């Protein structure tokens, strides 16, 4: 089964990127393979599990909140939109 990859942009410390390139070249692999291995390994750590649990807890909290009606959302959004447009015109 072929893995479908998606192109993405990631900003990294230049020294870290250089180290990945060196490791990849010394092993005859592509840079992305080294990154994939590192991310997969991280995702199996306790830190990652803690982060996933915190995200699940946050999503559960948000799901329990009452949703804002369309009218309430617009009444909140329009003043902000108008203020942003005024600020842009003043620049």
mmCIF file of N, CA and C in Angstrom:
data_model
loop_
_atom_site.group_PDB
_atom_site.id
_atom_site.type_symbol
_atom_site.label_atom_id
_atom_site.label_comp_id
_atom_site.label_asym_id
_atom_site.label_seq_id
_atom_site.Cartn_x
_atom_site.Cartn_y
_atom_site.Cartn_z
ATOM 1 N N UNK A 1 0.831 -1.171 0.000
ATOM 2 C CA UNK A 1 0.000 0.000 0.000
ATOM 3 C C UNK A 1 0.884 1.245 0.000
ATOM 4 N N UNK A 2 0.705 2.115 -0.963
ATOM 5 C CA UNK A 2 1.524 3.315 -1.094
ATOM 6 C C UNK A 2 1.081 4.373 -0.092
ATOM 7 N N UNK A 3 2.053 5.076 0.446
ATOM 8 C CA UNK A 3 1.768 6.173 1.365
ATOM 9 C C UNK A 3 1.578 7.435 0.549
ATOM 10 N N UNK A 4 0.497 8.129 0.798
ATOM 11 C CA UNK A 4 0.264 9.392 0.112
ATOM 12 C C UNK A 4 0.805 10.502 0.998
ATOM 13 N N UNK A 5 1.734 11.266 0.457
ATOM 14 C CA UNK A 5 2.336 12.351 1.210
ATOM 15 C C UNK A 5 1.791 13.680 0.716
ATOM 16 N N UNK A 6 1.738 14.651 1.614
ATOM 17 C CA UNK A 6 1.310 15.995 1.267
ATOM 18 C C UNK A 6 2.463 16.930 1.538
ATOM 19 N N UNK A 7 2.637 17.866 0.645
ATOM 20 C CA UNK A 7 3.689 18.860 0.803
ATOM 21 C C UNK A 7 3.275 19.843 1.892
ATOM 22 N N UNK A 8 4.241 20.242 2.715
ATOM 23 C CA UNK A 8 3.977 21.206 3.773
ATOM 24 C C UNK A 8 5.217 22.061 3.980
ATOM 25 N N UNK A 9 5.038 23.157 4.651
ATOM 26 C CA UNK A 9 6.158 24.020 4.992
ATOM 27 C C UNK A 9 6.323 24.005 6.497
ATOM 28 N N UNK A 10 7.544 23.789 6.931
ATOM 29 C CA UNK A 10 7.863 23.770 8.354
ATOM 30 C C UNK A 10 9.095 24.631 8.559
ATOM 31 N N UNK A 11 9.066 25.466 9.570
ATOM 32 C CA UNK A 11 10.212 26.310 9.880
ATOM 33 C C UNK A 11 11.013 25.651 10.991
ATOM 34 N N UNK A 12 12.302 25.424 10.720
ATOM 35 C CA UNK A 12 13.165 24.730 11.672
ATOM 36 C C UNK A 12 14.424 25.536 11.939
ATOM 37 N N UNK A 13 15.012 25.275 13.073
ATOM 38 C CA UNK A 13 16.318 25.820 13.388
ATOM 39 C C UNK A 13 17.301 25.351 12.306
ATOM 40 N N UNK A 14 18.125 26.258 11.816
ATOM 41 C CA UNK A 14 19.024 25.908 10.709
ATOM 42 C C UNK A 14 19.997 24.793 11.072
ATOM 43 N N UNK A 15 20.433 24.758 12.328
ATOM 44 C CA UNK A 15 21.339 23.690 12.756
ATOM 45 C C UNK A 15 20.635 22.340 12.761
ATOM 46 N N UNK A 16 19.380 22.318 13.174
ATOM 47 C CA UNK A 16 18.612 21.077 13.170
ATOM 48 C C UNK A 16 18.413 20.585 11.741
ATOM 49 N N UNK A 17 18.073 21.489 10.845
ATOM 50 C CA UNK A 17 17.891 21.104 9.446
ATOM 51 C C UNK A 17 19.190 20.559 8.860
ATOM 52 N N UNK A 18 20.285 21.196 9.160
ATOM 53 C CA UNK A 18 21.588 20.729 8.671
ATOM 54 C C UNK A 18 21.880 19.332 9.209
ATOM 55 N N UNK A 19 21.582 19.092 10.478
ATOM 56 C CA UNK A 19 21.827 17.778 11.077
ATOM 57 C C UNK A 19 20.980 16.711 10.388
ATOM 58 N N UNK A 20 19.713 17.034 10.091
ATOM 59 C CA UNK A 20 18.840 16.078 9.410
ATOM 60 C C UNK A 20 19.396 15.756 8.032
ATOM 61 N N UNK A 21 19.867 16.765 7.311
ATOM 62 C CA UNK A 21 20.427 16.544 5.979
ATOM 63 C C UNK A 21 21.665 15.645 6.039
ATOM 64 N N UNK A 22 22.495 15.849 7.048
ATOM 65 C CA UNK A 22 23.700 15.032 7.204
ATOM 66 C C UNK A 22 23.321 13.580 7.497
ATOM 67 N N UNK A 23 22.374 13.387 8.419
ATOM 68 C CA UNK A 23 21.941 12.028 8.767
ATOM 69 C C UNK A 23 21.330 11.355 7.540
ATOM 70 N N UNK A 24 20.474 12.077 6.827
ATOM 71 C CA UNK A 24 19.823 11.509 5.645
ATOM 72 C C UNK A 24 20.859 11.104 4.602
ATOM 73 N N UNK A 25 21.794 11.978 4.333
ATOM 74 C CA UNK A 25 22.814 11.688 3.325
ATOM 75 C C UNK A 25 23.681 10.508 3.744
ATOM 76 N N UNK A 26 24.035 10.441 5.025
ATOM 77 C CA UNK A 26 24.913 9.360 5.484
ATOM 78 C C UNK A 26 24.213 8.004 5.449
ATOM 79 N N UNK A 27 22.871 8.014 5.474
ATOM 80 C CA UNK A 27 22.115 6.763 5.439
ATOM 81 C C UNK A 27 21.490 6.488 4.079
ATOM 82 N N UNK A 28 21.739 7.369 3.119
ATOM 83 C CA UNK A 28 21.169 7.176 1.796
ATOM 84 C C UNK A 28 19.656 7.322 1.769
ATOM 85 N N UNK A 29 19.144 8.219 2.592
ATOM 86 C CA UNK A 29 17.701 8.421 2.692
ATOM 87 C C UNK A 29 17.357 9.865 2.352
ATOM 88 N N UNK A 30 16.076 10.127 2.167
ATOM 89 C CA UNK A 30 15.600 11.484 1.934
ATOM 90 C C UNK A 30 15.394 12.184 3.270
ATOM 91 N N UNK A 31 15.481 13.523 3.240
ATOM 92 C CA UNK A 31 15.245 14.312 4.454
ATOM 93 C C UNK A 31 13.878 13.988 5.057
ATOM 94 N N UNK A 32 12.856 13.930 4.199
ATOM 95 C CA UNK A 32 11.504 13.718 4.714
ATOM 96 C C UNK A 32 11.378 12.386 5.448
ATOM 97 N N UNK A 33 12.167 11.391 5.065
ATOM 98 C CA UNK A 33 12.107 10.104 5.759
ATOM 99 C C UNK A 33 12.617 10.228 7.195
ATOM 100 N N UNK A 34 13.649 11.039 7.381
ATOM 101 C CA UNK A 34 14.190 11.267 8.726
ATOM 102 C C UNK A 34 13.159 12.001 9.573
ATOM 103 N N UNK A 35 12.527 13.046 8.979
ATOM 104 C CA UNK A 35 11.488 13.782 9.707
ATOM 105 C C UNK A 35 10.315 12.880 10.063
ATOM 106 N N UNK A 36 9.863 12.065 9.113
ATOM 107 C CA UNK A 36 8.741 11.161 9.387
ATOM 108 C C UNK A 36 9.072 10.204 10.522
ATOM 109 N N UNK A 37 10.270 9.636 10.492
ATOM 110 C CA UNK A 37 10.676 8.726 11.565
ATOM 111 C C UNK A 37 10.661 9.433 12.918
ATOM 112 N N UNK A 38 11.183 10.664 12.951
ATOM 113 C CA UNK A 38 11.251 11.415 14.204
ATOM 114 C C UNK A 38 9.857 11.740 14.722
ATOM 115 N N UNK A 39 8.957 12.151 13.839
ATOM 116 C CA UNK A 39 7.593 12.490 14.265
ATOM 117 C C UNK A 39 6.862 11.239 14.739
ATOM 118 N N UNK A 40 7.012 10.145 14.008
ATOM 119 C CA UNK A 40 6.370 8.893 14.439
ATOM 120 C C UNK A 40 6.871 8.466 15.816
ATOM 121 N N UNK A 41 8.160 8.582 16.025
ATOM 122 C CA UNK A 41 8.730 8.206 17.319
ATOM 123 C C UNK A 41 8.185 9.120 18.416
ATOM 124 N N UNK A 42 8.119 10.428 18.155
ATOM 125 C CA UNK A 42 7.590 11.361 19.156
ATOM 126 C C UNK A 42 6.140 11.047 19.491
ATOM 127 N N UNK A 43 5.358 10.722 18.481
ATOM 128 C CA UNK A 43 3.933 10.470 18.709
ATOM 129 C C UNK A 43 3.676 9.251 19.582
ATOM 130 N N UNK A 44 4.679 8.449 19.793
ATOM 131 C CA UNK A 44 4.529 7.280 20.660
ATOM 132 C C UNK A 44 5.069 7.540 22.067
ATOM 133 N N UNK A 45 5.412 8.804 22.383
ATOM 134 C CA UNK A 45 5.946 9.119 23.705
ATOM 135 C C UNK A 45 4.835 9.525 24.660
ATOM 136 N N UNK A 46 5.175 9.547 25.944
ATOM 137 C CA UNK A 46 4.208 9.959 26.972
ATOM 138 C C UNK A 46 3.849 11.434 26.812
ATOM 139 N N UNK A 47 4.826 12.275 26.396
ATOM 140 C CA UNK A 47 4.547 13.695 26.185
ATOM 141 C C UNK A 47 3.457 13.886 25.144
ATOM 142 N N UNK A 48 3.547 13.148 24.065
ATOM 143 C CA UNK A 48 2.544 13.272 23.006
ATOM 144 C C UNK A 48 1.189 12.796 23.497
ATOM 145 N N UNK A 49 1.170 11.736 24.277
ATOM 146 C CA UNK A 49 -0.104 11.233 24.801
ATOM 147 C C UNK A 49 -0.728 12.252 25.745
ATOM 148 N N UNK A 50 0.089 12.895 26.556
ATOM 149 C CA UNK A 50 -0.411 13.937 27.451
ATOM 150 C C UNK A 50 -1.007 15.083 26.641
ATOM 151 N N UNK A 51 -0.326 15.485 25.582
ATOM 152 C CA UNK A 51 -0.831 16.561 24.728
ATOM 153 C C UNK A 51 -2.145 16.169 24.064
ATOM 154 N N UNK A 52 -2.232 14.939 23.600
ATOM 155 C CA UNK A 52 -3.478 14.471 22.972
ATOM 156 C C UNK A 52 -4.624 14.461 23.978
ATOM 157 N N UNK A 53 -4.340 14.055 25.214
ATOM 158 C CA UNK A 53 -5.384 14.037 26.236
ATOM 159 C C UNK A 53 -5.836 15.452 26.572
ATOM 160 N N UNK A 54 -4.893 16.382 26.667
ATOM 161 C CA UNK A 54 -5.254 17.776 26.938
ATOM 162 C C UNK A 54 -6.124 18.330 25.816
ATOM 163 N N UNK A 55 -5.807 17.984 24.584
ATOM 164 C CA UNK A 55 -6.610 18.433 23.447
ATOM 165 C C UNK A 55 -8.013 17.830 23.518
ATOM 166 N N UNK A 56 -8.095 16.542 23.826
ATOM 167 C CA UNK A 56 -9.417 15.900 23.956
ATOM 168 C C UNK A 56 -10.236 16.567 25.054
ATOM 169 N N UNK A 57 -9.598 16.874 26.189
ATOM 170 C CA UNK A 57 -10.296 17.530 27.296
ATOM 171 C C UNK A 57 -10.808 18.905 26.874
ATOM 172 N N UNK A 58 -9.978 19.657 26.162
ATOM 173 C CA UNK A 58 -10.387 20.975 25.694
ATOM 174 C C UNK A 58 -11.551 20.876 24.723
ATOM 175 N N UNK A 59 -11.485 19.937 23.799
ATOM 176 C CA UNK A 59 -12.576 19.761 22.842
ATOM 177 C C UNK A 59 -13.861 19.340 23.543
ATOM 178 N N UNK A 60 -13.752 18.517 24.577
ATOM 179 C CA UNK A 60 -14.928 18.128 25.353
ATOM 180 C C UNK A 60 -15.546 19.340 26.054
ATOM 181 N N UNK A 61 -14.691 20.212 26.593
ATOM 182 C CA UNK A 61 -15.189 21.425 27.244
ATOM 183 C C UNK A 61 -15.915 22.309 26.235
ATOM 184 N N UNK A 62 -15.307 22.490 25.070
ATOM 185 C CA UNK A 62 -15.906 23.343 24.051
ATOM 186 C C UNK A 62 -17.221 22.758 23.540
ATOM 187 N N UNK A 63 -17.292 21.459 23.433
ATOM 188 C CA UNK A 63 -18.510 20.821 22.942
ATOM 189 C C UNK A 63 -19.653 21.012 23.934
ATOM 190 N N UNK A 64 -19.342 21.142 25.209
ATOM 191 C CA UNK A 64 -20.372 21.306 26.215
ATOM 192 C C UNK A 64 -20.908 22.721 26.319
ATOM 193 N N UNK A 65 -20.226 23.670 25.691
ATOM 194 C CA UNK A 65 -20.672 25.057 25.761
ATOM 195 C C UNK A 65 -21.805 25.290 24.781
ATOM 196 N N UNK A 66 -22.673 26.218 25.143
ATOM 197 C CA UNK A 66 -23.742 26.586 24.228
ATOM 198 C C UNK A 66 -23.154 27.317 23.029
ATOM 199 N N UNK A 67 -23.645 26.982 21.871
ATOM 200 C CA UNK A 67 -23.183 27.630 20.657
ATOM 201 C C UNK A 67 -23.753 29.038 20.577
ATOM 202 N N UNK A 68 -22.999 29.915 19.953
ATOM 203 C CA UNK A 68 -23.451 31.280 19.730
ATOM 204 C C UNK A 68 -24.369 31.255 18.512
ATOM 205 N N UNK A 69 -25.489 31.949 18.613
ATOM 206 C CA UNK A 69 -26.412 31.999 17.475
ATOM 207 C C UNK A 69 -25.789 32.823 16.356
ATOM 208 N N UNK A 70 -26.328 32.695 15.158
ATOM 209 C CA UNK A 70 -25.840 33.476 14.029
ATOM 210 C C UNK A 70 -25.928 34.969 14.321
ATOM 211 N N UNK A 71 -27.038 35.385 14.905
ATOM 212 C CA UNK A 71 -27.244 36.802 15.206
ATOM 213 C C UNK A 71 -26.214 37.301 16.221
ATOM 214 N N UNK A 72 -25.962 36.495 17.255
ATOM 215 C CA UNK A 72 -24.974 36.878 18.260
ATOM 216 C C UNK A 72 -23.581 36.932 17.645
ATOM 217 N N UNK A 73 -23.289 35.972 16.795
ATOM 218 C CA UNK A 73 -21.986 35.957 16.134
ATOM 219 C C UNK A 73 -21.776 37.182 15.274
ATOM 220 N N UNK A 74 -22.811 37.553 14.515
ATOM 221 C CA UNK A 74 -22.706 38.745 13.670
ATOM 222 C C UNK A 74 -22.579 40.008 14.508
ATOM 223 N N UNK A 75 -23.324 40.075 15.617
ATOM 224 C CA UNK A 75 -23.249 41.272 16.466
ATOM 225 C C UNK A 75 -21.868 41.413 17.107
ATOM 226 N N UNK A 76 -21.167 40.309 17.287
ATOM 227 C CA UNK A 76 -19.795 40.357 17.791
ATOM 228 C C UNK A 76 -18.794 40.639 16.674
ATOM 229 N N UNK A 77 -19.028 40.072 15.505
ATOM 230 C CA UNK A 77 -18.061 40.151 14.416
ATOM 231 C C UNK A 77 -18.046 41.507 13.713
ATOM 232 N N UNK A 78 -19.218 42.087 13.464
ATOM 233 C CA UNK A 78 -19.263 43.318 12.676
ATOM 234 C C UNK A 78 -18.519 44.486 13.318
ATOM 235 N N UNK A 79 -18.661 44.741 14.596
ATOM 236 C CA UNK A 79 -17.871 45.840 15.178
ATOM 237 C C UNK A 79 -16.365 45.620 15.019
ATOM 238 N N UNK A 80 -15.926 44.385 15.155
ATOM 239 C CA UNK A 80 -14.502 44.084 14.976
ATOM 240 C C UNK A 80 -14.077 44.290 13.530
ATOM 241 N N UNK A 81 -14.906 43.865 12.606
ATOM 242 C CA UNK A 81 -14.623 44.051 11.184
ATOM 243 C C UNK A 81 -14.516 45.530 10.848
ATOM 244 N N UNK A 82 -15.469 46.326 11.321
ATOM 245 C CA UNK A 82 -15.454 47.760 11.039
ATOM 246 C C UNK A 82 -14.233 48.435 11.665
ATOM 247 N N UNK A 83 -13.865 48.030 12.865
ATOM 248 C CA UNK A 83 -12.685 48.597 13.523
ATOM 249 C C UNK A 83 -11.417 48.247 12.749
ATOM 250 N N UNK A 84 -11.336 47.024 12.263
ATOM 251 C CA UNK A 84 -10.161 46.614 11.485
ATOM 252 C C UNK A 84 -10.071 47.407 10.184
ATOM 253 N N UNK A 85 -11.197 47.636 9.534
ATOM 254 C CA UNK A 85 -11.206 48.413 8.292
ATOM 255 C C UNK A 85 -10.808 49.859 8.557
ATOM 256 N N UNK A 86 -11.298 50.446 9.664
ATOM 257 C CA UNK A 86 -10.910 51.821 10.003
ATOM 258 C C UNK A 86 -9.415 51.901 10.242
ATOM 259 N N UNK A 87 -8.893 50.928 10.972
ATOM 260 C CA UNK A 87 -7.449 50.932 11.277
ATOM 261 C C UNK A 87 -6.640 50.791 10.000
ATOM 262 N N UNK A 88 -7.092 49.974 9.070
ATOM 263 C CA UNK A 88 -6.377 49.776 7.803
ATOM 264 C C UNK A 88 -6.366 51.065 6.985
ATOM 265 N N UNK A 89 -7.506 51.791 6.978
ATOM 266 C CA UNK A 89 -7.586 53.042 6.208
ATOM 267 C C UNK A 89 -6.656 54.105 6.808
ATOM 268 N N UNK A 90 -6.463 54.054 8.108
ATOM 269 C CA UNK A 90 -5.621 55.051 8.765
ATOM 270 C C UNK A 90 -4.142 54.810 8.534
ATOM 271 N N UNK A 91 -3.770 53.598 8.169
ATOM 272 C CA UNK A 91 -2.340 53.266 7.940
ATOM 273 C C UNK A 91 -1.853 53.787 6.651
#
